[in-house]
Amino acid sequence: MVNRHTGARNLGELLPGQTGVIVSIGGEGAIKRRLVDMGLTPGARVTLRKTAPLGDPLEINLRDYELSLRREDARKILLEERDPDENSAYR
Amino acid sequence: MKIALTGNPNSGKTTLFNLYTGSNQYVGNWAGVTVEKKEGSVKYKGESITLVDLPGIYSLSPYSMEEIVTRRVLIEERPDVLIDILDGTNIERNLYLALQLMELGVPMILAVNMMDEVRQKGDRLDCAELSRQLGVQVIPITAKKGENTKELLEAAAALARNPARDPSRSVGKVAYDRATEQAILDVYVILWEIPGLRGLPLGFYAAKLLEGDKKAGEALNLDKETAGRIERVVAAYEASSPYGDRETMLADARYKSITAMVEKAMVKAGAEGGLSLSDKIDLVITNRILALPIFLLIMFFMFALTFGPVGSFLSGGIDFILGDMLTRWVTGLLSSAAAPGWTHGLLVDAIIGGVGGVLTFLPQILILFTCLSVLEDSGYMARAAFIMDRLLHKIGLTGKSFIPMLMGFGCTTPAVMAARTMENDRDRKMTIMITPFMSCGAKLPVYALFASIFFTEHEGAAVFSMYIIGMVTAVVSGLFLRGTLFRGTVAPFVMELPPYRLPSPGALLRHVWEKAKGFLIKAGTIIFSMSVLTWLLQNLDWSLQLVLDNRDSIFASVGRGLAPIFAPLGFGNWQAAVSILAGLIAKETVVSSMLVLYGAGSGEALASALAAAFDPVSAFSFMVFCLLYMPCISAFVSIKREMNSWRWAILTAAFTTAVAYIISLVVYQGGRLIFG
């Protein structure tokens, strides 16, 4: 049995290859608006692709495209605690 | 007839625009802001259509200049038709902008681009279904291959001929969740009752007011009572959801509606999050271990190609044609015609020497721009920003500053303009202020000249050290500016990493040709007239008589006045002072004026003249000063335009010149101590 739960409570805690489902977006103003405009909305599935060579920023995949954002902003994006319904930790 | 093009960045909007307009383009700025305005014309069935290329945007938020301009143009100028170009490979995010654009009530067509890639992935998009759900025409195209683009233009022209619709009825086309629809309708009805607002796209304003968009509120100038009624609608709306925040709620409603639509209209072949070819390439290129070596290798390759054997060979070829063949021919012609001596001076020394000396660098500048365009069009630039963000974050910038800074190696003018992509004003200003330290292509002649005379053993190293000194100065100045002028919070970094795409040779050629044209125009106008002027000023005295010895010339006396300022830096001779002044017109003219000022008809004559006037330490100090002092007039003007303020432009010029003076001083005085 593969334990599918990623254990990540926010986007900044995902490991490369893991997928989570967004619950809410923190922060405010222009940065928050930018994040939701780019499709980081509740219910969206997000996969962490990788971190940049120097440890920051992150590259994520959502809605069929790649987005890069810093870990400190990724931490403000909370994920569902329960398992995402599909394969998540197999890669 | 006026048709506007809009769409997300990287959606292929520019490709389509170029395809339609060819070379009939006009590039300028939107009034009052530093957002590029591109217009072109296209003939269709005998009718002339004006095509307006709007900036690439993701949303219609009130936070970025590009988005505000797009709103303003679509509301105030009301083009006959709006074509929104969507990238079919990530249709959800692209539709997000489309839903907002539809609210503006401009007759609209959606063009789903990159259909070849969609098909290649094995996905199937039912455009008829999408069209039925949105109530707008949806046309699948592949702009790169010209597929269906004629039909798109035809459809747009046909739509434009239809009588205009009433924009104030632009509401209720898209199905949202019940609470959102109700809230939009409630605000819409409140606005509808105000007679002064008839004719405006009320559906758009209703949605924006619901979001809490301050710009939209200001534009409508609502009275207190109306504002209060709207706030009550908003309060009820916010209470209906656990997120409790109007901006997120509306974005969420839009994306939910899009997801539902796409589910019906699109059949996806692969599993979600599967790896495409682009993803696989990316696994290597931005790999944790390989990314930095690959990055450095690409940079090295770019510089080696530009400044190494290939570039030097081409430059040498031009130098041979102009410096040897043309000079000999003109000299022969003049002597057989028994022309007076000064004609030789003006034609050969000033014009061929000055303009030709600069044209020699055309191949290298073109190679550099080709490289930068390939990096940009292939999608690597965004990865470079991704890789460099951490470092730039340390000096208070974002990875996005990396792009203008890298372009600064080509030419400061477009580099400063590239800073436009940065939403944050403080970041943009700071990036613009340090970009001139990235050694531009036009400064290369100065290094090449001095290095070939004074550092024959280590020519490459001497030139390369200029690039390093420039970068280090940029970083240190960044830290300094962050601690003084630009205190405050660090800007966020949220950037799309577009898929890798093979750059199209056509687009590349167009890009490079634009640069070549710009450079040739500069050579033919500014540099030509400056060369003539320099020659005149150094051959005439204050009473405008030809002088026998150019030590009596106007320039010599101005130079002698300025020279003491540069004495502590090791080059207190008037020729150096005057060339530095001339370099303000364009950095290439530092060399061309030296050729003229030292009365040297050839490279060898100049070399011996310079060898007498400089020693290695003062030569190096002079190179450093040329690297760092205020950018040329063309860059200065674009800095003014981009900062939208003379004060900032002057501050930038003063800052860079002060930095140049201090560092050259340290180099010269330090160098003298060490090398005695």
PDB file of C-alpha atoms in Angstrom, chain A residues 23 25 29-39 41-42 45 49-59 61 63-70 72-73 91, chain B residues 58-59 63 89-90 92-93 96 211 243 245 247-248 252 255 259 268 272-273 275 279 282 286 288 291 386 389-390 393 397-398 423 491-497:
ATOM      1  CA  VAL A  23      -8.353  25.141  -0.041  1.00  0.00           C
ATOM      2  CA  ILE A  25      -5.227  31.575  -0.572  1.00  0.00           C
ATOM      3  CA  GLY A  29      -3.601  43.036  -2.293  1.00  0.00           C
ATOM      4  CA  ALA A  30      -1.770  42.794  -5.579  1.00  0.00           C
ATOM      5  CA  ILE A  31       0.093  39.575  -4.792  1.00  0.00           C
ATOM      6  CA  LYS A  32      -3.018  37.696  -3.758  1.00  0.00           C
ATOM      7  CA  ARG A  33      -4.915  38.937  -6.789  1.00  0.00           C
ATOM      8  CA  ARG A  34      -2.054  37.882  -9.013  1.00  0.00           C
ATOM      9  CA  LEU A  35      -2.070  34.384  -7.546  1.00  0.00           C
ATOM     10  CA  VAL A  36      -5.809  33.874  -8.035  1.00  0.00           C
ATOM     11  CA  ASP A  37      -5.662  35.441 -11.511  1.00  0.00           C
ATOM     12  CA  MET A  38      -3.068  32.855 -12.462  1.00  0.00           C
ATOM     13  CA  GLY A  39      -5.558  30.142 -11.559  1.00  0.00           C
ATOM     14  CA  THR A  41      -8.138  29.170  -6.777  1.00  0.00           C
ATOM     15  CA  PRO A  42      -9.864  26.858  -4.285  1.00  0.00           C
ATOM     16  CA  ARG A  45      -4.966  20.791  -8.365  1.00  0.00           C
ATOM     17  CA  ARG A  49       7.570  20.194 -10.211  1.00  0.00           C
ATOM     18  CA  LYS A  50      10.794  21.307  -8.619  1.00  0.00           C
ATOM     19  CA  THR A  51      12.629  23.968  -6.718  1.00  0.00           C
ATOM     20  CA  ALA A  52      15.142  26.241  -8.422  1.00  0.00           C
ATOM     21  CA  PRO A  53      18.823  25.247  -8.123  1.00  0.00           C
ATOM     22  CA  LEU A  54      19.415  27.755  -5.341  1.00  0.00           C
ATOM     23  CA  GLY A  55      16.423  26.499  -3.335  1.00  0.00           C
ATOM     24  CA  ASP A  56      13.933  29.162  -4.304  1.00  0.00           C
ATOM     25  CA  PRO A  57      11.592  29.846  -6.163  1.00  0.00           C
ATOM     26  CA  LEU A  58       9.369  26.829  -6.859  1.00  0.00           C
ATOM     27  CA  GLU A  59       8.001  25.577 -10.146  1.00  0.00           C
ATOM     28  CA  ASN A  61       2.113  22.823 -12.598  1.00  0.00           C
ATOM     29  CA  ARG A  63      -4.212  24.044 -15.317  1.00  0.00           C
ATOM     30  CA  ASP A  64      -1.834  22.643 -17.958  1.00  0.00           C
ATOM     31  CA  TYR A  65       0.917  25.185 -17.529  1.00  0.00           C
ATOM     32  CA  GLU A  66       4.002  25.886 -15.444  1.00  0.00           C
ATOM     33  CA  LEU A  67       4.153  28.691 -12.923  1.00  0.00           C
ATOM     34  CA  SER A  68       6.980  29.836 -10.739  1.00  0.00           C
ATOM     35  CA  LEU A  69       6.540  31.496  -7.366  1.00  0.00           C
ATOM     36  CA  ARG A  70       8.559  31.948  -4.192  1.00  0.00           C
ATOM     37  CA  GLU A  72       7.172  32.348   1.091  1.00  0.00           C
ATOM     38  CA  ASP A  73       4.156  33.032  -1.146  1.00  0.00           C
ATOM     39  CA  ARG A  91       6.618  10.099  -9.284  1.00  0.00           C
TER      40      ARG A  91
ATOM     41  CA  TYR B  58      -3.452  37.619 -17.810  1.00  0.00           C
ATOM     42  CA  SER B  59      -6.356  39.507 -16.287  1.00  0.00           C
ATOM     43  CA  TYR B  63      -2.671  46.418 -10.488  1.00  0.00           C
ATOM     44  CA  THR B  89      -2.589  24.156 -24.734  1.00  0.00           C
ATOM     45  CA  ASN B  90      -3.603  25.866 -21.512  1.00  0.00           C
ATOM     46  CA  GLU B  92      -8.369  27.404 -18.781  1.00  0.00           C
ATOM     47  CA  ARG B  93      -6.092  30.257 -17.787  1.00  0.00           C
ATOM     48  CA  TYR B  96     -10.080  33.544 -17.594  1.00  0.00           C
ATOM     49  CA  GLU B 211     -14.378  42.555  -6.868  1.00  0.00           C
ATOM     50  CA  TYR B 243     -13.659  32.122   1.589  1.00  0.00           C
ATOM     51  CA  ASP B 245     -13.229  37.524   0.239  1.00  0.00           C
ATOM     52  CA  GLU B 247     -11.665  39.070  -5.051  1.00  0.00           C
ATOM     53  CA  THR B 248     -10.997  35.362  -4.524  1.00  0.00           C
ATOM     54  CA  ASP B 252     -13.036  31.272  -8.140  1.00  0.00           C
ATOM     55  CA  TYR B 255     -12.456  29.468 -12.931  1.00  0.00           C
ATOM     56  CA  THR B 259     -13.573  24.247 -15.702  1.00  0.00           C
ATOM     57  CA  LYS B 268      -7.819  15.403 -23.080  1.00  0.00           C
ATOM     58  CA  GLU B 272      -3.281  15.314 -15.999  1.00  0.00           C
ATOM     59  CA  GLY B 273       0.188  16.549 -15.094  1.00  0.00           C
ATOM     60  CA  LEU B 275       5.198  15.085 -18.981  1.00  0.00           C
ATOM     61  CA  ASP B 279       8.651  19.248 -19.521  1.00  0.00           C
ATOM     62  CA  ASP B 282      12.985  21.377 -18.604  1.00  0.00           C
ATOM     63  CA  THR B 286      16.510  23.562 -14.760  1.00  0.00           C
ATOM     64  CA  ARG B 288      19.031  21.246  -9.515  1.00  0.00           C
ATOM     65  CA  ALA B 291      20.900  24.270 -14.151  1.00  0.00           C
ATOM     66  CA  PHE B 386      13.723  31.365 -12.468  1.00  0.00           C
ATOM     67  CA  ASP B 389      15.641  34.894  -8.738  1.00  0.00           C
ATOM     68  CA  ARG B 390      17.232  33.728  -5.522  1.00  0.00           C
ATOM     69  CA  HIS B 393      16.133  38.537  -4.371  1.00  0.00           C
ATOM     70  CA  LEU B 397      15.040  42.537  -6.965  1.00  0.00           C
ATOM     71  CA  THR B 398      13.269  39.629  -8.630  1.00  0.00           C
ATOM     72  CA  GLU B 423       4.673  45.043 -12.343  1.00  0.00           C
ATOM     73  CA  ALA B 491       8.246  42.476  -4.586  1.00  0.00           C
ATOM     74  CA  PRO B 492       6.693  39.070  -5.197  1.00  0.00           C
ATOM     75  CA  PHE B 493       7.789  36.816  -8.014  1.00  0.00           C
ATOM     76  CA  VAL B 494       4.944  35.071  -9.795  1.00  0.00           C
ATOM     77  CA  MET B 495       5.892  34.215 -13.345  1.00  0.00           C
ATOM     78  CA  GLU B 496       4.705  31.853 -16.024  1.00  0.00           C
ATOM     79  CA  LEU B 497       7.318  29.465 -17.403  1.00  0.00           C
TER      80      LEU B 497
END
